[in-house]
Structures are given as structure tokens and as C-alpha cells.
mmCIF file with all atom_site columns, C-alpha atoms in Angstrom:
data_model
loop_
_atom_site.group_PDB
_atom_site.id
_atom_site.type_symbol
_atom_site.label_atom_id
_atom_site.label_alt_id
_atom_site.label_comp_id
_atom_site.label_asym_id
_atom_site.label_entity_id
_atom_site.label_seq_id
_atom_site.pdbx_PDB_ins_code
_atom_site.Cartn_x
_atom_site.Cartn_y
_atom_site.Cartn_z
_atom_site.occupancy
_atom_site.B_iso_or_equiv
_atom_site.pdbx_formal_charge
_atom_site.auth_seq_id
_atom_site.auth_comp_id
_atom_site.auth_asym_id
_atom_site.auth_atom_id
_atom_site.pdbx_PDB_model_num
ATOM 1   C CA . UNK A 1 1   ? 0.000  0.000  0.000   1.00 0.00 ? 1   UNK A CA 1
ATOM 2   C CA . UNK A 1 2   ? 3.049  2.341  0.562   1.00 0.00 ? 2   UNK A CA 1
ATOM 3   C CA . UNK A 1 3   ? 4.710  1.772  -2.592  1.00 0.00 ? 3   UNK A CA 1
ATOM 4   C CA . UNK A 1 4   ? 1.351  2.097  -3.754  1.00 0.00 ? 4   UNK A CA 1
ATOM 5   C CA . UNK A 1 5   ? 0.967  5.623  -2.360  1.00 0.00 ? 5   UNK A CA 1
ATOM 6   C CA . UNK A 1 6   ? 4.626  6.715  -3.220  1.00 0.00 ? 6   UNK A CA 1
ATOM 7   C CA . UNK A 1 7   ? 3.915  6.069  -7.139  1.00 0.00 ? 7   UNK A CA 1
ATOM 8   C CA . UNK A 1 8   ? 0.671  7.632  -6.891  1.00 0.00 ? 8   UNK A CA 1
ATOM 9   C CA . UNK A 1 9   ? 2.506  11.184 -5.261  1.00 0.00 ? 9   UNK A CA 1
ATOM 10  C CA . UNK A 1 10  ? 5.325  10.760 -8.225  1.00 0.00 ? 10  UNK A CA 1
ATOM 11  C CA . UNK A 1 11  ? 3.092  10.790 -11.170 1.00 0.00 ? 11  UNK A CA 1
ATOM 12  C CA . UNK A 1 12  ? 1.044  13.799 -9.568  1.00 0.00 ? 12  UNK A CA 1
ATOM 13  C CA . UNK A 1 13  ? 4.208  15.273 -9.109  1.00 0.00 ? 13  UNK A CA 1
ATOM 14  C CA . UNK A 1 14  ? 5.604  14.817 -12.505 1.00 0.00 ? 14  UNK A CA 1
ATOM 15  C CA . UNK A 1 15  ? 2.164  16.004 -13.926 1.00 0.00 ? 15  UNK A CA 1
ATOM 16  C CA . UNK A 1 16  ? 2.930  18.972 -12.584 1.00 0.00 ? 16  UNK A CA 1
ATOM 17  C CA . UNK A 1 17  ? 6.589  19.491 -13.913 1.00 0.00 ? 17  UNK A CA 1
ATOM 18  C CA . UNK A 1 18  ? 5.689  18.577 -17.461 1.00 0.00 ? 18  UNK A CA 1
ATOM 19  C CA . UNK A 1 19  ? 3.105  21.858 -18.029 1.00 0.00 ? 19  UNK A CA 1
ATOM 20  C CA . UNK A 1 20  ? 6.055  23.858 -16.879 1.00 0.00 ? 20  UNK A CA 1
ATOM 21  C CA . UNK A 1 21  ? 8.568  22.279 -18.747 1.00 0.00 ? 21  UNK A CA 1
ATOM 22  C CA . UNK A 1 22  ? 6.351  22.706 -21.815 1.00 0.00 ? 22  UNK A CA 1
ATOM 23  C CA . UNK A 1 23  ? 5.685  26.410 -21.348 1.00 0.00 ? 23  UNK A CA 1
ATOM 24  C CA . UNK A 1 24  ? 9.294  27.549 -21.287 1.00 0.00 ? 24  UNK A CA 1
ATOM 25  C CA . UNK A 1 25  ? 10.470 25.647 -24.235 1.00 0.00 ? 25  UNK A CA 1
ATOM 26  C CA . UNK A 1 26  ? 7.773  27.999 -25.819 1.00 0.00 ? 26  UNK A CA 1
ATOM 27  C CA . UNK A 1 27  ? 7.871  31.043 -24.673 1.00 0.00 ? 27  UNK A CA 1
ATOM 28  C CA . UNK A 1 28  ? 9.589  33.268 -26.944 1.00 0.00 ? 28  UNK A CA 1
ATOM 29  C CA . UNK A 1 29  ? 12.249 36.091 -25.600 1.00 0.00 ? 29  UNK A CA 1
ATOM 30  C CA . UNK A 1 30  ? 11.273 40.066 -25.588 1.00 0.00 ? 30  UNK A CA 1
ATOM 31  C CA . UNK A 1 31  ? 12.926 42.032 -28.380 1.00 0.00 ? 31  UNK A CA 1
ATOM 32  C CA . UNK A 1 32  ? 15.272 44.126 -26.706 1.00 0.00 ? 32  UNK A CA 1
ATOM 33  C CA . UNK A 1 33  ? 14.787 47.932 -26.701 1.00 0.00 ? 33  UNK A CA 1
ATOM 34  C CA . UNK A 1 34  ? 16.192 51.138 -25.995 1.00 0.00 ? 34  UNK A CA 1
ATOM 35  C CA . UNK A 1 35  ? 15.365 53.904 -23.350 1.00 0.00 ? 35  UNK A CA 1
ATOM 36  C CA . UNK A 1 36  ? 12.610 56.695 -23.884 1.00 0.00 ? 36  UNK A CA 1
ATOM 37  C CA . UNK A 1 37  ? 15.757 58.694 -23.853 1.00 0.00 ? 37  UNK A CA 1
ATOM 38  C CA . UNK A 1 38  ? 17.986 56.579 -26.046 1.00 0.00 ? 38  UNK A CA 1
ATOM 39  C CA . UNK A 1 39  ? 14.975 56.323 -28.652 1.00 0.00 ? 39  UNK A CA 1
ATOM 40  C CA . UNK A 1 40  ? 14.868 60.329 -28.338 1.00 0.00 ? 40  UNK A CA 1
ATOM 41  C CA . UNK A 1 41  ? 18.909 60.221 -29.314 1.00 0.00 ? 41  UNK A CA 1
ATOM 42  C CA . UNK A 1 42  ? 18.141 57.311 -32.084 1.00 0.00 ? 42  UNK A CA 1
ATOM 43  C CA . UNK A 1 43  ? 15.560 59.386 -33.776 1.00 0.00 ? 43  UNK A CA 1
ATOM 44  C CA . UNK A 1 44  ? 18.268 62.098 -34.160 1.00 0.00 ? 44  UNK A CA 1
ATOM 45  C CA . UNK A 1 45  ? 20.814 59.627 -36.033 1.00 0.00 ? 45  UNK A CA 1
ATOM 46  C CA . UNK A 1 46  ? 18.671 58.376 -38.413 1.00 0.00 ? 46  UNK A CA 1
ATOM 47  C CA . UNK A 1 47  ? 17.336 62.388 -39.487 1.00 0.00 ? 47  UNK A CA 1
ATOM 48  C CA . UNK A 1 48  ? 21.121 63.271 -39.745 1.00 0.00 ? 48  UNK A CA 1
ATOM 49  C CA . UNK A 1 49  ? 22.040 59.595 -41.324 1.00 0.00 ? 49  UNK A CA 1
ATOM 50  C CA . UNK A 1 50  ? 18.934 60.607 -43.999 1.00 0.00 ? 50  UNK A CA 1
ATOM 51  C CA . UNK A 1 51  ? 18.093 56.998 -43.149 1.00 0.00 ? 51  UNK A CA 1
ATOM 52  C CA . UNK A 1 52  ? 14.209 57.030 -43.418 1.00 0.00 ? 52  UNK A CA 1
ATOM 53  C CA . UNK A 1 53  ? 15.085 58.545 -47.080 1.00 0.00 ? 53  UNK A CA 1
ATOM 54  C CA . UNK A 1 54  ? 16.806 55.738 -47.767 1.00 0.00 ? 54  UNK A CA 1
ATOM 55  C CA . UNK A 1 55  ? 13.797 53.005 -46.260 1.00 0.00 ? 55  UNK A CA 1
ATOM 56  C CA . UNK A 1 56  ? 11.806 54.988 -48.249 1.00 0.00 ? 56  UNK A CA 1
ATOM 57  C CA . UNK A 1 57  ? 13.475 54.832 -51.210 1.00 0.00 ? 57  UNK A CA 1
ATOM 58  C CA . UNK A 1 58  ? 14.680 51.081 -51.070 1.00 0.00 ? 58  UNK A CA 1
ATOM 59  C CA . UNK A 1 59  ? 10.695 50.563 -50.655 1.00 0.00 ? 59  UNK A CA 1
ATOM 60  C CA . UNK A 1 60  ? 9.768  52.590 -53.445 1.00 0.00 ? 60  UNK A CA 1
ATOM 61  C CA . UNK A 1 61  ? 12.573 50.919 -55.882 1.00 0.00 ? 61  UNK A CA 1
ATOM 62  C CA . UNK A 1 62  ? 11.078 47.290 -54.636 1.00 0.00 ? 62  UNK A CA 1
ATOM 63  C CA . UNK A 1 63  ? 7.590  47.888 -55.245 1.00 0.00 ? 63  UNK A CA 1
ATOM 64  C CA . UNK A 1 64  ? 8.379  49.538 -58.796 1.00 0.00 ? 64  UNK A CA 1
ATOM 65  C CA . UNK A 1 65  ? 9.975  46.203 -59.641 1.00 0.00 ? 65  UNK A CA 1
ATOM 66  C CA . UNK A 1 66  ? 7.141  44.532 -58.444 1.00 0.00 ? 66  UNK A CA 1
ATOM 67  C CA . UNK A 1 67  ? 4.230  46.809 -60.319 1.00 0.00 ? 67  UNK A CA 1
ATOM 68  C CA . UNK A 1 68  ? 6.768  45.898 -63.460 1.00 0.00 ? 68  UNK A CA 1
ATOM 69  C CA . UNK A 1 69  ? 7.386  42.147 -63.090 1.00 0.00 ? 69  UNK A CA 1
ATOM 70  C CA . UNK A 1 70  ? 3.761  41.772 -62.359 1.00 0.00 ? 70  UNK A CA 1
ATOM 71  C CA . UNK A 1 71  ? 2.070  44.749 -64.290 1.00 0.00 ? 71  UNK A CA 1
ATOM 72  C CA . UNK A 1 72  ? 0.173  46.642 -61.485 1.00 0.00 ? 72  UNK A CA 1
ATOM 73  C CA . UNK A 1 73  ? -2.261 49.044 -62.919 1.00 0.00 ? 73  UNK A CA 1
ATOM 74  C CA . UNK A 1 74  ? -1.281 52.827 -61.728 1.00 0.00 ? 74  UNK A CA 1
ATOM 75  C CA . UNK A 1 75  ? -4.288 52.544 -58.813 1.00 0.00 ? 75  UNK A CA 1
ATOM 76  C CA . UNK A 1 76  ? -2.722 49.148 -56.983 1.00 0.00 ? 76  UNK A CA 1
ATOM 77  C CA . UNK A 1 77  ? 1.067  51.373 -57.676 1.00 0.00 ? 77  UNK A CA 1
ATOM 78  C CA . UNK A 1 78  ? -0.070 53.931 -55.949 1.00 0.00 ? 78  UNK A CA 1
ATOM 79  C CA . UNK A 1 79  ? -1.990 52.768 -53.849 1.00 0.00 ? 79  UNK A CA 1
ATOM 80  C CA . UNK A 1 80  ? 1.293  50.217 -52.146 1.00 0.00 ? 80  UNK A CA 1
ATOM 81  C CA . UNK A 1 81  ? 3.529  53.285 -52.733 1.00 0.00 ? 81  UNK A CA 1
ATOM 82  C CA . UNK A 1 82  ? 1.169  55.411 -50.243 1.00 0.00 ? 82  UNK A CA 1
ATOM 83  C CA . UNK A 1 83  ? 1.334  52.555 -47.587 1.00 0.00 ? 83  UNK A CA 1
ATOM 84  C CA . UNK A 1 84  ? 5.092  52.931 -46.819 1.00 0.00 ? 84  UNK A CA 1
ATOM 85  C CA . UNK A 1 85  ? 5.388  54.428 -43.352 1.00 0.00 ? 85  UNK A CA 1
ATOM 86  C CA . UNK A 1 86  ? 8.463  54.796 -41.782 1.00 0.00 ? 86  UNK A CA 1
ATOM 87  C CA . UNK A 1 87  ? 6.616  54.353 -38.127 1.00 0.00 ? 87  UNK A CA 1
ATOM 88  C CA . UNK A 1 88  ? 5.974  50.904 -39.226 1.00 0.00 ? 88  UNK A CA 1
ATOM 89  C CA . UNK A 1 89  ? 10.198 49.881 -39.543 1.00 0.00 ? 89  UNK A CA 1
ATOM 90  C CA . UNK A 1 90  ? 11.370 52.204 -36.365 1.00 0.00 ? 90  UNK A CA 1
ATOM 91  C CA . UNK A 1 91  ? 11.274 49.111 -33.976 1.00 0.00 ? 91  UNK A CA 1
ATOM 92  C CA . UNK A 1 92  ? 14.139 47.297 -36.312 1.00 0.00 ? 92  UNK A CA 1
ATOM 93  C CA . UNK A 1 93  ? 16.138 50.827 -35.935 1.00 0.00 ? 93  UNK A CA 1
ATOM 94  C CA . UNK A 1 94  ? 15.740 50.712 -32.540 1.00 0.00 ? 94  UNK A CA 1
ATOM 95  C CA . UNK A 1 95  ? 16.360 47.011 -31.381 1.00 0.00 ? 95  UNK A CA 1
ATOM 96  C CA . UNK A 1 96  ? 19.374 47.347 -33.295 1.00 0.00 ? 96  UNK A CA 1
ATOM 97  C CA . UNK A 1 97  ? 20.523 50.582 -31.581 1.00 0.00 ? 97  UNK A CA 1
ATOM 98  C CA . UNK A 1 98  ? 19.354 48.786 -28.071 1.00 0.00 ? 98  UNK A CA 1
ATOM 99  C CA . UNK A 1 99  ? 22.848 48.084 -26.629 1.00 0.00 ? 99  UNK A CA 1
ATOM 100 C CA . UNK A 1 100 ? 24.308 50.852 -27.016 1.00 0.00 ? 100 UNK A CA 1
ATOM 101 C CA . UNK A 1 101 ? 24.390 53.091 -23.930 1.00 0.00 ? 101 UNK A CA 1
ATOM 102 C CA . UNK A 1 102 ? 23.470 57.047 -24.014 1.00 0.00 ? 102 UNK A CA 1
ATOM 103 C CA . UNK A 1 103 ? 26.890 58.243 -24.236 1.00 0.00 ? 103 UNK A CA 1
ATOM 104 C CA . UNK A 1 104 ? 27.764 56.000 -27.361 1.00 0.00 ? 104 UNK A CA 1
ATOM 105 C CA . UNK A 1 105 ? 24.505 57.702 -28.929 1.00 0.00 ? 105 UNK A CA 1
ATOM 106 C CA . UNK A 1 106 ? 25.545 61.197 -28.304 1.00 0.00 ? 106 UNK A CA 1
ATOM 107 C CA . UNK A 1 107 ? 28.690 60.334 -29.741 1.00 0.00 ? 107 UNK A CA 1
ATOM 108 C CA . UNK A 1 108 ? 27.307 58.618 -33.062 1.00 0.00 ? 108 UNK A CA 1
ATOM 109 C CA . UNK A 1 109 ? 24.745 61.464 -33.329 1.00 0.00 ? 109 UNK A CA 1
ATOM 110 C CA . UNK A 1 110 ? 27.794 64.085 -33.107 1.00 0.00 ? 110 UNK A CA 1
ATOM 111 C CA . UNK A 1 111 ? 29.889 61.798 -35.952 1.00 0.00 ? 111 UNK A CA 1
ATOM 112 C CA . UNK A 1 112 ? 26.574 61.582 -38.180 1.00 0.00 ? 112 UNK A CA 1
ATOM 113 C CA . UNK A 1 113 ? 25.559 65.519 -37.718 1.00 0.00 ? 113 UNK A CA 1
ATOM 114 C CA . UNK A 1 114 ? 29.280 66.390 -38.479 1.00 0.00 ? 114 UNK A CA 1
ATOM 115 C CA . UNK A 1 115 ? 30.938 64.007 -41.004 1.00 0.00 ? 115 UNK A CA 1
ATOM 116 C CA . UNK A 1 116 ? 28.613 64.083 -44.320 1.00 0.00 ? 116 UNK A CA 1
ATOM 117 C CA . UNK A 1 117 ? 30.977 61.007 -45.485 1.00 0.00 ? 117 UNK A CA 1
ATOM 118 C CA . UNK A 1 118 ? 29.669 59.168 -42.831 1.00 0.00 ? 118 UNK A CA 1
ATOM 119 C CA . UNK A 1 119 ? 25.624 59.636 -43.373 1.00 0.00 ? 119 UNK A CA 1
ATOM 120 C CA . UNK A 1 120 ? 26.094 57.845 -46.295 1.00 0.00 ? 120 UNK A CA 1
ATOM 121 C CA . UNK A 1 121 ? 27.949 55.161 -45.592 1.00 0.00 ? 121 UNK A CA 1
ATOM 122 C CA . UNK A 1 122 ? 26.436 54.277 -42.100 1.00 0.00 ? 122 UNK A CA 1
ATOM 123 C CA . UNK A 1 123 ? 25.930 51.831 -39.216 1.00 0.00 ? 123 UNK A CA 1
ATOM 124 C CA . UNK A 1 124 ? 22.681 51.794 -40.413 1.00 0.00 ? 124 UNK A CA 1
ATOM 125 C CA . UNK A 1 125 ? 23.300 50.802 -44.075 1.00 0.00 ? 125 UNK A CA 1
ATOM 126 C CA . UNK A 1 126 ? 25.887 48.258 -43.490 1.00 0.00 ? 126 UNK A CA 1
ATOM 127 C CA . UNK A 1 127 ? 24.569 46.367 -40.336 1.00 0.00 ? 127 UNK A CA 1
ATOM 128 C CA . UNK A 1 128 ? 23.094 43.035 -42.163 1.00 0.00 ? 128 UNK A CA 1
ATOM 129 C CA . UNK A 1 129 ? 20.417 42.392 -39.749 1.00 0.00 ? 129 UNK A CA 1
ATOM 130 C CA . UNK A 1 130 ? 18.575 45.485 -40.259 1.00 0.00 ? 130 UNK A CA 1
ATOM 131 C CA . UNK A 1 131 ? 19.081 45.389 -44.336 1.00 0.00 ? 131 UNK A CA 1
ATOM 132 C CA . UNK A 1 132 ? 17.887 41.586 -44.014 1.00 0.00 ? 132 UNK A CA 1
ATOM 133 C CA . UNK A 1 133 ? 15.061 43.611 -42.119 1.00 0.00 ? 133 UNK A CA 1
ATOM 134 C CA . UNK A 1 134 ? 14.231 46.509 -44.370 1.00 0.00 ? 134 UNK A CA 1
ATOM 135 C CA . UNK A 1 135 ? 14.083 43.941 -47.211 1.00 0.00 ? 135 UNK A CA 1
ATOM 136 C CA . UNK A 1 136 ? 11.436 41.699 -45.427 1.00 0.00 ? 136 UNK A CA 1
ATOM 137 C CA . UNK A 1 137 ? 9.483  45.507 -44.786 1.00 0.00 ? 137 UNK A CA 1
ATOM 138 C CA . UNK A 1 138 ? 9.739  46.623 -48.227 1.00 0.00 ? 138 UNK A CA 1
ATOM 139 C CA . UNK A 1 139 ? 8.577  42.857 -49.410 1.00 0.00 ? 139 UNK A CA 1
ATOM 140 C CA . UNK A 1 140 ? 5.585  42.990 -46.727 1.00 0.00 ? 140 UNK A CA 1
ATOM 141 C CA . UNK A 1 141 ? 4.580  46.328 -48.247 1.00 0.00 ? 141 UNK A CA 1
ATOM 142 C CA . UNK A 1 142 ? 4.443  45.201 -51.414 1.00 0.00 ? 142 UNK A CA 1
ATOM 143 C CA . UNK A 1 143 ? 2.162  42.556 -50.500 1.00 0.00 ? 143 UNK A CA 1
ATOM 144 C CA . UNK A 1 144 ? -0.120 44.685 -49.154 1.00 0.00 ? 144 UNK A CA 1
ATOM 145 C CA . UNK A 1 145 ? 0.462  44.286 -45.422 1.00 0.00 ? 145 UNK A CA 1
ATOM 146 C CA . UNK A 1 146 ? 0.324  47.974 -44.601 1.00 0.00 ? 146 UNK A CA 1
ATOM 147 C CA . UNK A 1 147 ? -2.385 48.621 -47.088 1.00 0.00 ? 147 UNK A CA 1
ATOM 148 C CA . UNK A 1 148 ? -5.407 50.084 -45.069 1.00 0.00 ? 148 UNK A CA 1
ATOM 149 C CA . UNK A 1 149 ? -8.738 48.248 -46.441 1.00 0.00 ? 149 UNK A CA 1
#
């Protein structure tokens, strides 16, 4: 009857471990983010870097390739080319940006506001992450993800 007893309190207590177990092997990780105040500082690069001229631009050159490849009318070209919003990309921007402390902000946002060489060949442009980013954005658009109905 003891034995018995002792089995009985080891599968309740491995029934109770295995919901656990199950829920962390699936619970995904928070993308990591800045400050309020480093965002503040991040949104100053990217005016002096000119980079949301160049998201917009990349997007613009990917959905004209698109309404060419697969002859849009001028309505659907216009109408994908109106959806690009900057606002909707600023979280890759920042997550990449997230490690860096205020200090090496300031600094960046001094280099970028006084070396014009250096907007346009940036941190920004060359970091593969957020270009593998901006492509998946620009692809989204074009499939009408950001396309209010």
C-alpha cells in the first residue's frame, strides 16, 4: 500500500513538472529595446544619417519592380507606394541601436551631424540584420500588409 501511495505522489508530481517544462520551451524572448531617452537620441541619427530617405526609397525601388514584373495598374502602384510608413520599420532601428548606452549615442549622433561622409555610408546601411530587415518591410509592403482596407 506504501509503494502504492509513493507512485501515486510521483506521477502527480511529474504532472505537474511537465506543463512547466512545456511552457518555457515555448515562450519566446522580448525584443530588446532602448530607453525613452535613447529612442529620443536614435531618432536624431537616423534624421542626420537621412536613413528614413533611404527606407523609403529602397521601398519605393522594390515595389516599382514589383508593379513591373507583375504589371500593377497605376491605382494598386499607388496605392502600395502610399502605404510605406516609416513608423511601421522604427522598432528594427531601434532594437538594433538597443545596446548601445546614451553616451555612445551622443557620440554617433555628433559623428553623423558632423561628417557628411559618414551619413552615407552608415551603421545603419551596413549592419546586415537590419538590411535583411528593411528587405522583409519593403517585401511585406508590397504585399499589401500595410495597405489600409
Amino acid at each position: 500500500m506504501k509503494k502504492l501511495k509513493k507512485h501515486i505522489l510521483l506521477v502527480l508530481l511529474a504532472s505537474l513538472f511537465i506543463p512547466v517544462a512545456a511552457i518555457s520551451q515555448t515562450a519566446t524572448p522580448k525584443v530588446a529595446m532602448p530607453t525613452q531617452q535613447n529612442k529620443i537620441i536614435i531618432d536624431k541619427i537616423v534624421e542626420a544619417a537621412k536613413y528614413k530617405n533611404y527606407v523609403v526609397d529602397f521601398c519605393l525601388v522594390t515595389i516599382n519592380e514589383a508593379a513591373a514584373t507583375e504589371k500593377w495598374n497605376d491605382q494598386k502602384t499607388v496605392e502600395t507606394t502610399e502605404s510605406i510608413n516609416y513608423k511601421n520599420f522604427r522598432d528594427a532601428v531601434y532594437n538594433m541601436f538597443a545596446f548601445y548606452n546614451e553616451i555612445d549615442l551622443q557620440t554617433l549622433l555628433k559623428t553623423y551631424q558632423n561628417d557628411t561622409a559618414y551619413q552615407t555610408t552608415n551603421v545603419m546601411t551596413t549592419n546586415d540584420a537590419l538590411a535583411y530587415n528593411l528587405e522583409i518591410f519593403a517585401n511585406d509592403i508590397v504585399r499589401g500588409r500595410y495597405i489600409s482596407k
